[in-house]
Amino acid sequence: MKHLSKNLIITVLALFLITFAFSSLLDIQPNKPETISLNALAEKINSGAVSKITVNGEDLEIELSDGTKSMSRKESETSVSQTLANYGVLPDKLLKVELDVKSPGGFGYWMGVLLPAIIPVIFMLLIFWFIFRQAKVGANQALAFGRANFRIFSHKKDKITFKDVAGLKESKEELEEVVDFLKNPKKFLDIGAKIPRGVLLMGSPGTGKTLLARAVAGEGNVPFFHLSASEFVEMFVGVGASRVRDLFETAKRAAPSIIFIDEIDAVGRERGTGLGGGHDEREQTLNQILVEMDGFDRNTNVIVMAATNRPDVLDPALLRPGRFDRRVVLDMPDMKDREEILKIHSKNKPLSQVDLKSIAVRTPGFSGADLANLANEAAILTARENRKKITQDDFFNSIEKVLLGPARRSRVISEQEKKITAYHEAGHALVAAGIKDSDPVHKVTIISRGMAGGYTLKLPIEDRRIRTKAEFLSDLAVFLGGYTAESQVFGDISTGSSSDLKQATEIANKIVTQYGMSEKLGPRTLGKNYEMVFLGREIASEKDYSEKTGELIDEEVSRFLKKAFDFAKKIILSHRPALDAIALKLIEQETIEQEEFNKIISSFKIKQIKVA
Ligand code: ADP
Ligand code: MG
Ligand code: ZN
C-alpha cells in the first residue's frame, strides 16, 4: 500500500518533468508575436514605426508605436546598432528608438540554456534510482528472512480501547492492572512491586483475544508488536529464533510496549512430545521466547501477551513464574454481552427499528467474531437489495448465513439442548451450594465458558494448596451434579456429562491410589507412574500390587463415585424447586451472576450439609 502510493507520486512527477521538458524545447506559446526579418525591421525603424527594441541575447523584441509587438533575431557576432546599420537603418532614426539591452545571464537565460541539457540527466538519474530501489527491496526481502515481520499498530490512528470491546467484564478487570503499569511503570517500580511479565489470554476462537490485547495497548497508549506464532512453524531452522530476538529487541527499544504472540500453541506445544522428537523449529522458537522473557530485568517495561485457544497443550515451561504466569480467560458472550457486541458492530450502520436484544436472544453460541460477521452480512444483504436501512429481518436472515460460514467453529444451541444444558449446569451449581466444603459459585452459565463448559471455571493448571478428603468428596459430588440433575429431570442422560465423569473418575482414582484416603486399602500408594515422553506425555503405569488389590481399587473407586452420586441426588431431590428455578433463569438469561445466584439459594432456604 505504502509502496504503491510512493510509486504513484514518482510516476506523476516524472510525467510532469517530461511534459515540462517538451514544452520548453518546443517553445509552444499561444500568443507568440509574429517574427519579422531584419530587413522589414530596418524599414519599420526608418519609417518611425518602432518605439522600443529589447535585446535579449540575440532575440529582439520589437514594440511598435501602435502598441503591437513582433520579434526578430540579430546577427550573432555584431551589436544591435551595427546589425541594424548594416541593414540600412539611418542613425538619426535609430536614436528615436529606445534600446534596452538585457545582459545575457538572467535566470531565464540560463534556464533556457541549461534545462534542455539537464532534463535528460535528471531523467536518467531517476530511472537509475528507480531500478536501484527495486533491487534494494529485493535484497531486503532476502535479508529479512531472519527478521521479524511483526506488525506494529501505531497508537494514534486505529487506536482500540476497552470501549471497543463489549462484555468480557472480568477479563478487562484483570487486565486493568497491566494497563496501569504501562501508563505509569515508575509508580510500580519505585514501590518495589513485582510487575506482570507475561499474560496469557485463553478463549475459544473469535472471543476477542486479539482485540483485547490491542485494547490493552490502546488503553496504556503504548506501541503494540503483533506476531503470529503459526508463521514460525513453516520456517527454516534458526529463522524463528532470530525473529523472536529481533522482535524483543525492537520492543525493548520502544518500551513501554506490548509484545503480542498470537496462537502461541503453534510453537508452545509441549516440547519433546510426539514420536520423532517434535519439530525443531518450533522448539527453538519456543526456547528463544523463554530465554528472552527470562532475560528481562526489573526495568524492562515490556509486557508479553499471548493468546491461545488450546491452553491444555501448552508446554508447562511457559506457565512458570516469571513467564506467562497471569492467565486471563475470555468467555463466550452471553445474551447481554451479545447485545453489547451487536451494538458496537452496528454503531456506524443505518438501522431501521432493529431490536438488537431479540437478535441476541436468537444467537446463543455465537462468538464475538460471529456477531461482527452477522452485522456485516445484514448490511451486505441490505445493500444488495438497494435499500438504505438495515432491518430486523436482515439480521435474522443473515444468522443462517453466518452459521453456515466457513470460518465458524462454534455452533448454535438448540432449544432442547439449551434446556438440558440449563438443568445440567443448575445441577452442578445447586450441589455446590448445598455442600459445606465446596467452593462458592461465582457464576452459572449455559454458554460454554473459556475452555470447559462448566458452571465454574477450572483453570487448566491448578495451583492449589493441600487438599482434604472432604474437599475431594465434595468436588466429586459437584462434578456429578450435572449428570445427576439430567438423570433426575429427564430420566435420560446426555453425552454432555462425559468430561465430568472422566474428571470425577480421575479424582476418585487418585483418592484411592495416590493419597491413601481409602480406609480399606490403607495408607499406601498404588501403582508407579512414568511419564513416557516419546509417547506424547502419555502416562504409563506399572502395577506394583496384586490382582486382588487391583480388584479392591476398582471397588473403592466405584464406591467413592457412588457415594458422591448419592450425595448429589439427595441435594437435588430435596431441592427440586430450586433446581427448576435456577434452570429456568438460565434458559431465560443464560447467565446467573454470583449475587443473583445467592439470592435464589437463600430464597429456597437451602441448608448446607457436610459430606460424610
Ligand atoms: P480471537 O483472537 O479470540 O480469535 P478476535 O479478537 O480476532 O478473536 O475477534 C475477531 C473480531 O470479532 C474482532 O475484530 C471484533 O470485530 C469481533 N469481536 C470479538 N469479540 C468482541 C467483543 N467482545 N466486542 C466487540 N467485538 C468483538
Ligand atoms: Mg486472534
Ligand atoms: Zn458438567
XYZ file of C-alpha atoms and ligand atoms in Angstrom:
641
model
C 0.000 0.000 0.000
C 2.681 2.404 1.047
C 4.863 1.351 -1.874
C 2.066 1.871 -4.298
C 1.380 5.456 -3.347
C 5.081 6.281 -3.381
C 5.467 4.842 -6.860
C 2.453 6.779 -7.982
C 3.915 10.067 -6.846
C 7.174 9.319 -8.618
C 5.418 8.401 -11.839
C 3.347 11.568 -11.788
C 6.460 13.588 -11.076
C 8.320 12.006 -13.980
C 5.436 12.651 -16.359
C 5.308 16.220 -15.196
C 9.006 16.685 -15.891
C 8.775 15.134 -19.337
C 5.886 17.371 -20.285
C 7.746 20.368 -18.975
C 10.880 19.468 -20.914
C 8.999 19.029 -24.160
C 7.049 22.208 -23.795
C 10.193 24.204 -23.113
C 12.025 22.622 -26.034
C 9.222 23.166 -28.484
C 8.522 26.547 -27.046
C 4.839 26.428 -27.606
C 3.414 29.800 -26.733
C -0.143 30.615 -27.576
C 0.182 34.363 -28.385
C 3.578 34.370 -29.895
C 4.225 37.658 -31.741
C 4.975 37.323 -35.437
C 8.609 37.202 -36.440
C 9.816 39.676 -38.976
C 13.042 39.774 -40.926
C 15.812 42.272 -40.149
C 15.088 43.914 -43.476
C 11.495 44.535 -42.526
C 12.625 45.797 -39.122
C 15.038 48.264 -40.718
C 12.248 49.591 -42.928
C 9.936 49.957 -39.944
C 12.589 51.878 -37.988
C 13.258 54.152 -40.907
C 9.537 54.871 -41.222
C 9.454 55.720 -37.470
C 7.004 52.966 -36.588
C 9.214 51.378 -33.907
C 9.231 52.759 -30.407
C 11.317 50.256 -28.478
C 13.624 47.302 -29.004
C 14.535 44.992 -26.195
C 17.645 42.957 -26.823
C 17.711 39.616 -25.150
C 20.769 37.772 -26.279
C 20.147 37.511 -29.992
C 16.404 37.906 -29.716
C 14.919 41.234 -30.439
C 11.566 42.168 -29.015
C 10.116 44.957 -31.041
C 7.437 47.307 -29.804
C 5.700 49.333 -32.448
C 4.259 52.792 -31.792
C 0.723 51.431 -32.253
C 1.394 49.002 -29.367
C 1.721 45.755 -31.319
C 4.733 43.560 -30.844
C 6.886 41.444 -33.062
C 10.106 39.524 -32.861
C 13.329 39.303 -34.768
C 16.853 37.994 -34.445
C 20.046 39.977 -34.788
C 23.239 38.608 -36.287
C 25.225 36.821 -33.679
C 28.661 38.456 -33.955
C 27.675 42.084 -34.159
C 25.896 44.527 -31.861
C 22.303 45.584 -32.431
C 23.113 49.022 -33.752
C 25.777 47.593 -36.069
C 23.387 44.963 -37.343
C 20.671 47.492 -37.976
C 23.125 49.872 -39.646
C 24.152 47.022 -41.918
C 20.509 46.716 -42.921
C 20.351 50.379 -43.773
C 18.822 51.961 -40.705
C 19.546 55.643 -40.581
C 21.467 56.647 -37.438
C 19.122 59.514 -36.551
C 16.113 57.223 -36.927
C 17.735 54.676 -34.626
C 18.231 57.351 -31.976
C 14.473 57.735 -31.737
C 14.121 54.079 -30.800
C 14.534 53.175 -27.200
C 17.129 50.409 -26.948
C 17.144 48.120 -23.967
C 19.938 45.618 -23.890
C 19.494 42.799 -21.328
C 22.675 41.191 -20.152
C 22.726 37.549 -21.137
C 22.856 35.826 -17.740
C 19.420 36.243 -16.175
C 17.691 33.260 -14.695
C 15.531 32.818 -17.736
C 18.570 32.773 -19.970
C 20.374 30.126 -18.027
C 17.257 28.039 -17.717
C 16.848 28.291 -21.420
C 20.390 27.132 -21.980
C 20.714 24.520 -19.258
C 17.297 22.941 -18.966
C 17.415 21.033 -22.228
C 20.778 19.628 -21.163
C 19.810 18.871 -17.594
C 16.477 17.214 -18.116
C 17.787 14.057 -19.779
C 20.326 13.724 -16.973
C 17.667 14.088 -14.287
C 15.560 11.648 -16.179
C 18.313 9.078 -16.319
C 19.147 9.526 -12.657
C 15.509 8.970 -11.872
C 15.450 5.738 -13.806
C 18.644 4.566 -12.154
C 17.314 5.393 -8.745
C 14.137 3.517 -9.538
C 15.929 0.372 -10.631
C 18.270 0.607 -7.698
C 15.460 0.922 -5.266
C 13.641 -2.110 -6.634
C 16.831 -4.085 -6.334
C 17.248 -2.932 -2.773
C 13.735 -4.026 -1.855
C 14.509 -7.409 -3.326
C 17.719 -7.657 -1.389
C 15.972 -6.590 1.779
C 13.382 -9.224 1.256
C 16.071 -11.805 1.015
C 17.811 -10.458 4.106
C 14.563 -10.063 6.029
C 14.463 -13.797 6.250
C 15.826 -13.734 9.711
C 13.990 -10.609 10.684
C 10.710 -10.417 12.469
C 7.902 -9.351 10.199
C 5.771 -8.222 13.047
C 3.114 -5.638 12.607
C 3.123 -2.508 14.654
C -0.048 -0.655 15.310
C 0.547 2.976 15.822
C -1.417 4.051 18.811
C -2.883 7.123 17.240
C -4.858 6.306 14.150
C -6.531 2.965 14.699
C -6.433 3.026 18.427
C -8.616 0.464 20.120
C -9.603 0.806 23.751
C -11.689 -1.149 26.210
C -14.729 0.738 24.935
C -14.430 -1.184 21.675
C -14.564 -4.489 23.494
C -18.027 -5.488 24.632
C -18.682 -7.825 27.537
C -15.599 -9.604 28.910
C -16.004 -7.592 32.089
C -13.904 -9.863 34.264
C -11.151 -10.195 31.686
C -10.945 -6.434 31.379
C -10.818 -6.026 35.132
C -7.911 -8.424 35.327
C -6.056 -6.516 32.625
C -6.672 -3.180 34.290
C -3.519 -3.697 36.330
C -1.431 -4.269 33.234
C -2.776 -1.059 31.750
C -1.985 0.734 34.974
C 1.568 -0.468 34.827
C 2.026 0.557 31.205
C 0.720 4.006 31.953
C 2.958 4.532 34.907
C 5.687 1.937 35.304
C 7.634 4.121 37.686
C 4.907 4.035 40.292
C 5.177 0.265 40.432
C 8.948 0.073 40.237
C 9.508 2.685 42.933
C 7.494 0.755 45.445
C 9.270 -2.472 44.545
C 6.135 -4.160 43.234
C 6.511 -7.192 41.063
C 5.217 -6.307 37.689
C 3.410 -8.601 35.327
C 5.672 -10.142 32.692
C 3.558 -12.425 30.618
C -0.184 -12.546 30.261
C -1.853 -15.498 28.605
C -5.254 -14.874 27.049
C -7.288 -18.034 26.790
C -10.568 -18.364 24.962
C -12.374 -20.018 22.083
C -11.778 -18.694 18.568
C -13.474 -15.355 17.966
C -13.926 -14.403 21.592
C -11.831 -11.279 21.107
C -8.349 -12.245 22.317
C -6.545 -10.261 19.659
C -8.964 -7.392 20.072
C -8.490 -7.301 23.825
C -4.701 -7.375 23.561
C -4.814 -4.408 21.213
C -7.182 -2.653 23.576
C -4.674 -3.039 26.409
C -2.059 -1.351 24.244
C -4.555 1.343 23.345
C -5.518 1.950 26.956
C -1.893 2.132 28.013
C -1.046 4.217 24.961
C 1.970 2.105 24.083
C 3.180 0.502 20.852
C 1.895 -2.959 20.102
C 4.045 -5.580 18.400
C 1.921 -8.281 16.903
C 3.371 -11.599 15.854
C 1.576 -14.757 14.871
C 3.309 -17.853 16.150
C 1.824 -20.072 13.477
C 4.046 -18.310 10.939
C 7.108 -19.806 12.580
C 6.137 -23.353 12.029
C 6.806 -23.380 8.299
C 10.153 -21.703 8.622
C 13.669 -22.954 8.283
C 15.538 -23.874 11.382
C 17.037 -20.893 13.122
C 14.863 -18.297 11.485
C 12.168 -18.400 14.128
C 14.605 -17.861 16.943
C 16.260 -14.904 15.276
C 12.893 -13.352 14.557
C 11.976 -13.645 18.193
C 15.256 -11.999 19.152
C 14.574 -9.204 16.720
C 11.084 -8.680 17.990
C 12.132 -8.436 21.601
C 14.992 -6.123 20.690
C 12.655 -3.745 18.885
C 10.036 -3.854 21.606
C 12.588 -3.095 24.294
C 13.749 -0.068 22.376
C 10.164 1.138 22.155
C 9.393 0.414 25.809
C 6.999 0.675 27.483
C 5.399 -1.584 24.932
C 3.444 -4.763 24.394
C 4.541 -7.826 22.504
C 1.610 -9.933 21.411
C 2.260 -13.501 20.335
C -0.892 -14.807 18.730
C -1.691 -18.526 18.582
C 1.183 -19.363 20.849
C 0.154 -23.010 20.949
C 1.605 -23.294 17.444
C 5.097 -23.023 18.933
C 4.298 -23.573 22.573
C 3.153 -27.136 22.439
C 4.767 -29.275 24.988
C 8.322 -29.933 23.936
C 9.510 -33.369 23.177
C 6.056 -34.723 22.570
C 5.122 -36.934 19.709
C 7.172 -39.665 18.132
C 10.222 -38.476 16.279
C 11.166 -35.845 18.809
C 8.964 -32.955 17.757
C 9.558 -30.033 15.484
C 12.981 -28.461 15.736
C 11.978 -25.035 14.561
C 9.062 -24.883 16.909
C 11.214 -25.886 19.810
C 13.937 -23.364 19.042
C 11.399 -20.607 18.701
C 9.798 -21.510 21.985
C 13.174 -21.706 23.698
C 14.078 -18.295 22.382
C 10.845 -16.805 23.718
C 11.620 -18.275 27.122
C 15.204 -17.043 27.025
C 14.066 -13.543 26.136
C 11.471 -13.465 28.874
C 13.908 -14.756 31.453
C 16.355 -12.097 30.329
C 14.026 -9.274 31.268
C 15.235 -7.344 34.230
C 13.234 -5.245 36.599
C 13.473 -2.216 34.400
C 12.293 -3.818 31.214
C 8.932 -2.225 30.672
C 7.786 -4.712 28.110
C 4.758 -6.881 28.696
C 4.407 -10.032 26.699
C 0.872 -11.079 25.924
C -0.008 -14.315 24.210
C -3.230 -15.855 23.026
C -4.338 -19.435 22.681
C -7.454 -21.491 22.364
C -5.609 -24.613 23.429
C -4.109 -23.919 26.854
C -4.274 -27.626 27.549
C -1.466 -28.419 25.112
C 0.925 -25.683 26.237
C 4.362 -26.536 27.497
C 4.341 -26.153 31.283
C 7.614 -24.228 30.979
C 5.642 -21.349 29.506
C 3.471 -21.119 32.570
C 6.169 -20.950 35.207
C 6.505 -17.896 37.428
C 8.127 -15.008 35.597
C 6.760 -16.210 32.308
C 3.073 -16.409 31.405
C 2.012 -16.564 34.999
C -1.036 -14.356 34.512
C -3.890 -16.091 32.848
C -6.981 -14.328 31.635
C -9.958 -16.288 30.391
C -12.245 -14.897 27.728
C -15.742 -16.324 27.931
C -18.096 -16.828 25.063
C -20.565 -13.946 25.190
C -23.878 -14.484 26.932
C -27.092 -12.832 25.861
C -26.341 -9.456 27.405
C -22.817 -9.429 26.020
C -24.053 -10.429 22.597
C -26.364 -7.440 22.581
C -23.436 -5.200 23.528
C -21.247 -6.648 20.802
C -24.011 -6.174 18.240
C -24.359 -2.597 19.412
C -20.672 -1.957 18.761
C -20.747 -3.509 15.333
C -23.874 -1.734 14.150
C -22.821 1.631 15.505
C -21.888 3.030 12.118
C -24.628 1.281 10.203
C -28.035 2.805 9.480
C -30.619 0.691 11.293
C -34.362 0.880 10.947
C -36.056 -0.110 14.186
C -33.819 -3.031 14.939
C -34.171 -4.618 18.342
C -30.664 -5.888 18.958
C -31.812 -7.681 22.066
C -34.043 -10.053 20.152
C -31.146 -10.801 17.826
C -29.001 -11.566 20.858
C -31.714 -13.943 22.075
C -31.620 -15.826 18.803
C -27.868 -16.260 18.656
C -26.762 -18.380 21.612
C -23.376 -19.929 20.928
C -22.266 -17.090 18.660
C -18.816 -15.713 19.359
C -17.904 -12.035 19.103
C -16.427 -12.661 15.680
C -19.660 -14.371 14.562
C -21.671 -11.363 15.689
C -19.368 -8.911 13.926
C -19.798 -11.070 10.867
C -23.578 -11.113 11.336
C -23.799 -7.321 11.418
C -21.730 -7.187 8.262
C -23.827 -9.781 6.453
C -27.012 -7.883 7.340
C -25.519 -4.737 5.846
C -24.471 -6.596 2.699
C -27.955 -8.029 2.323
C -29.469 -4.560 2.627
C -27.097 -3.063 0.101
C -27.682 -5.869 -2.372
C -31.392 -5.159 -2.318
C -30.723 -1.465 -2.808
C -32.226 -0.438 0.483
C -30.857 2.318 2.644
C -31.529 0.949 6.103
C -30.894 -2.394 7.750
C -33.975 -4.055 9.195
C -34.533 -6.648 11.869
C -35.274 -9.221 9.183
C -31.943 -8.571 7.516
C -30.295 -9.634 10.729
C -32.487 -12.690 11.147
C -31.967 -13.738 7.550
C -28.213 -13.423 7.968
C -27.993 -15.653 11.030
C -28.132 -18.749 8.905
C -25.532 -17.459 6.519
C -23.133 -16.870 9.396
C -23.910 -20.304 10.777
C -23.007 -21.931 7.506
C -19.978 -19.731 7.023
C -16.650 -21.438 6.577
C -14.817 -19.518 9.261
C -17.128 -20.529 12.018
C -16.078 -23.137 14.508
C -18.590 -22.659 17.297
C -22.128 -23.903 16.878
C -25.523 -22.613 17.779
C -27.511 -24.160 20.595
C -30.994 -25.589 20.004
C -33.918 -25.108 22.400
C -33.814 -28.677 23.690
C -30.060 -28.551 24.057
C -30.434 -25.325 25.952
C -32.890 -26.925 28.361
C -30.699 -29.952 29.003
C -27.649 -27.776 29.488
C -29.588 -25.477 31.815
C -30.576 -28.355 34.080
C -27.106 -29.842 33.888
C -25.409 -26.617 34.960
C -28.101 -25.909 37.536
C -27.330 -29.360 38.960
C -23.638 -28.541 39.389
C -24.428 -25.190 40.943
C -27.112 -26.455 43.291
C -24.944 -29.280 44.593
C -22.087 -26.845 45.081
C -24.388 -24.569 47.045
C -25.700 -27.426 49.166
C -22.326 -28.743 50.321
C -20.324 -27.292 53.139
C -16.788 -27.757 51.863
C -17.421 -26.708 48.320
C -16.056 -23.598 46.639
C -18.575 -20.783 46.246
C -20.360 -20.484 42.929
C -19.123 -17.442 41.042
C -21.289 -17.654 38.031
C -23.579 -20.140 36.371
C -23.889 -20.108 32.636
C -25.030 -22.324 29.820
C -22.738 -20.610 27.345
C -19.641 -22.708 27.378
C -17.091 -20.685 29.203
C -13.477 -20.341 28.229
C -12.368 -23.897 27.867
C -14.712 -26.100 29.787
C -18.459 -25.754 29.637
C -18.962 -25.625 33.332
C -20.611 -23.611 35.992
C -17.350 -22.563 37.499
C -14.239 -22.134 35.513
C -11.406 -24.502 36.185
C -8.064 -23.218 35.071
C -6.099 -25.872 33.272
C -3.199 -25.542 35.612
C -4.077 -25.940 39.200
C -2.005 -24.288 41.848
C -3.712 -25.373 44.963
C -2.553 -25.805 48.479
C -3.035 -29.146 50.158
C -6.469 -30.615 49.988
C -8.542 -32.781 52.271
C -10.578 -35.878 51.682
C -13.773 -33.971 52.474
C -12.923 -31.440 49.788
C -12.265 -34.165 47.278
C -15.575 -35.781 48.083
C -17.467 -32.547 47.703
C -15.661 -31.944 44.410
C -16.789 -35.355 43.278
C -20.397 -34.613 44.192
C -20.273 -31.282 42.358
C -18.764 -32.931 39.292
C -21.603 -35.429 39.306
C -24.224 -32.727 39.928
C -24.814 -32.192 36.226
C -25.163 -35.880 35.489
C -27.463 -36.353 38.466
C -29.750 -33.466 37.522
C -30.087 -34.745 33.971
C -30.965 -38.232 35.129
C -33.489 -36.990 37.691
C -35.230 -34.460 35.475
C -35.252 -36.159 32.089
C -34.881 -39.784 33.129
C -32.170 -39.833 30.483
C -28.525 -38.863 30.249
C -26.766 -36.892 27.533
C -23.198 -37.046 26.343
C -22.671 -33.629 27.928
C -21.531 -35.309 31.124
C -18.686 -37.332 29.696
C -15.896 -34.963 30.640
C -17.398 -34.513 34.117
C -17.393 -38.279 34.555
C -13.852 -38.561 33.330
C -12.614 -35.935 35.741
C -14.617 -37.421 38.612
C -13.189 -40.849 37.923
C -9.669 -39.451 37.838
C -10.175 -37.771 41.177
C -11.654 -40.911 42.707
C -8.713 -42.880 41.398
C -6.236 -40.509 42.979
C -8.100 -40.546 46.273
C -7.641 -44.273 46.394
C -4.241 -44.854 44.796
C -2.234 -41.681 45.467
C -3.465 -40.143 48.667
C -4.197 -43.151 50.812
C -7.696 -41.889 51.541
C -9.413 -45.243 51.242
C -9.871 -46.943 54.593
C -9.979 -50.372 53.009
C -6.628 -50.008 51.276
C -4.924 -48.009 53.975
C -2.018 -45.578 53.857
C -0.089 -46.545 50.769
C 0.274 -45.530 47.155
C -0.647 -47.929 44.451
C 0.969 -48.145 41.058
C 4.051 -46.386 39.706
C 3.548 -43.734 37.087
C 6.024 -42.896 34.394
C 5.855 -40.066 32.017
C 6.560 -41.604 28.665
C 7.772 -38.536 26.887
C 8.206 -40.151 23.498
C 4.606 -41.270 23.548
C 3.353 -37.720 23.889
C 3.206 -37.422 27.637
C 1.086 -40.495 27.948
C 1.337 -41.773 31.402
C 2.296 -45.360 31.554
C 1.757 -47.052 34.845
C 3.191 -50.126 36.253
C 1.309 -52.268 38.688
C 3.056 -52.772 41.963
C 0.182 -54.584 43.618
C -1.597 -57.907 43.422
C -4.596 -58.837 41.339
C -6.658 -58.906 44.472
C -5.651 -55.345 45.398
C -6.456 -54.312 41.839
C -9.992 -55.505 42.274
C -10.181 -53.677 45.555
C -9.068 -50.448 43.888
C -11.833 -50.814 41.330
C -14.333 -51.368 44.070
C -13.158 -48.426 46.101
C -13.142 -46.019 43.146
C -16.682 -47.040 42.294
C -17.720 -46.741 45.900
C -16.450 -43.156 46.149
C -18.208 -42.241 42.929
C -21.437 -43.885 44.054
C -21.228 -42.088 47.340
C -20.798 -38.749 45.599
C -23.654 -39.530 43.239
C -25.973 -40.385 46.146
C -24.983 -37.192 47.788
C -25.719 -35.106 44.738
C -29.016 -36.929 44.291
C -30.018 -36.188 47.858
C -29.435 -32.470 47.430
C -31.152 -32.298 44.072
C -34.206 -34.310 45.133
C -34.720 -32.323 48.279
C -34.415 -29.014 46.457
C -36.122 -29.697 43.173
C -37.963 -26.319 43.134
C -34.650 -24.539 43.491
C -33.208 -26.600 40.631
C -36.163 -25.657 38.427
C -35.818 -22.006 39.341
C -32.121 -21.925 38.501
C -32.644 -23.810 35.251
C -35.485 -21.544 34.153
C -33.470 -18.468 34.887
C -30.600 -19.925 32.855
C -32.867 -20.636 29.896
C -34.170 -17.104 30.128
C -30.917 -15.197 30.518
C -28.140 -17.776 30.006
C -26.037 -16.474 32.877
C -26.581 -16.013 36.586
C -24.037 -13.976 38.484
C -22.920 -14.823 41.993
C -25.140 -12.291 43.724
C -28.303 -13.311 41.909
C -27.491 -16.954 42.453
C -27.063 -16.454 46.180
C -30.446 -14.729 46.274
C -32.155 -17.721 44.698
C -30.376 -20.097 47.062
C -31.352 -18.148 50.149
C -34.947 -17.738 48.971
C -35.237 -21.519 48.895
C -33.590 -21.778 52.288
C -31.014 -24.331 51.245
C -29.136 -25.738 54.183
C -25.559 -26.750 53.592
C -24.703 -30.283 54.575
C -21.360 -31.925 55.152
C -20.067 -34.805 53.131
C -19.545 -37.753 55.398
P -9.755 -14.160 18.649
O -8.409 -13.515 18.593
O -10.157 -14.529 20.060
O -9.945 -15.299 17.728
P -10.551 -11.667 17.575
O -10.051 -10.721 18.590
O -9.711 -11.847 16.375
O -10.839 -13.071 18.227
O -12.021 -11.236 17.181
C -12.412 -11.141 15.846
C -13.363 -9.982 15.668
O -14.598 -10.244 16.330
C -12.865 -8.697 16.285
O -12.063 -7.997 15.397
C -14.152 -7.962 16.574
O -14.628 -7.319 15.430
C -15.108 -9.068 16.916
N -15.211 -9.266 18.366
C -14.850 -10.365 19.053
N -15.101 -10.229 20.356
C -15.613 -8.996 20.520
C -16.072 -8.246 21.651
N -16.049 -8.760 22.893
N -16.541 -6.992 21.443
C -16.566 -6.477 20.211
N -16.157 -7.120 19.111
C -15.693 -8.373 19.242
Mg -6.970 -13.876 17.220
Zn -20.966 -30.647 33.678
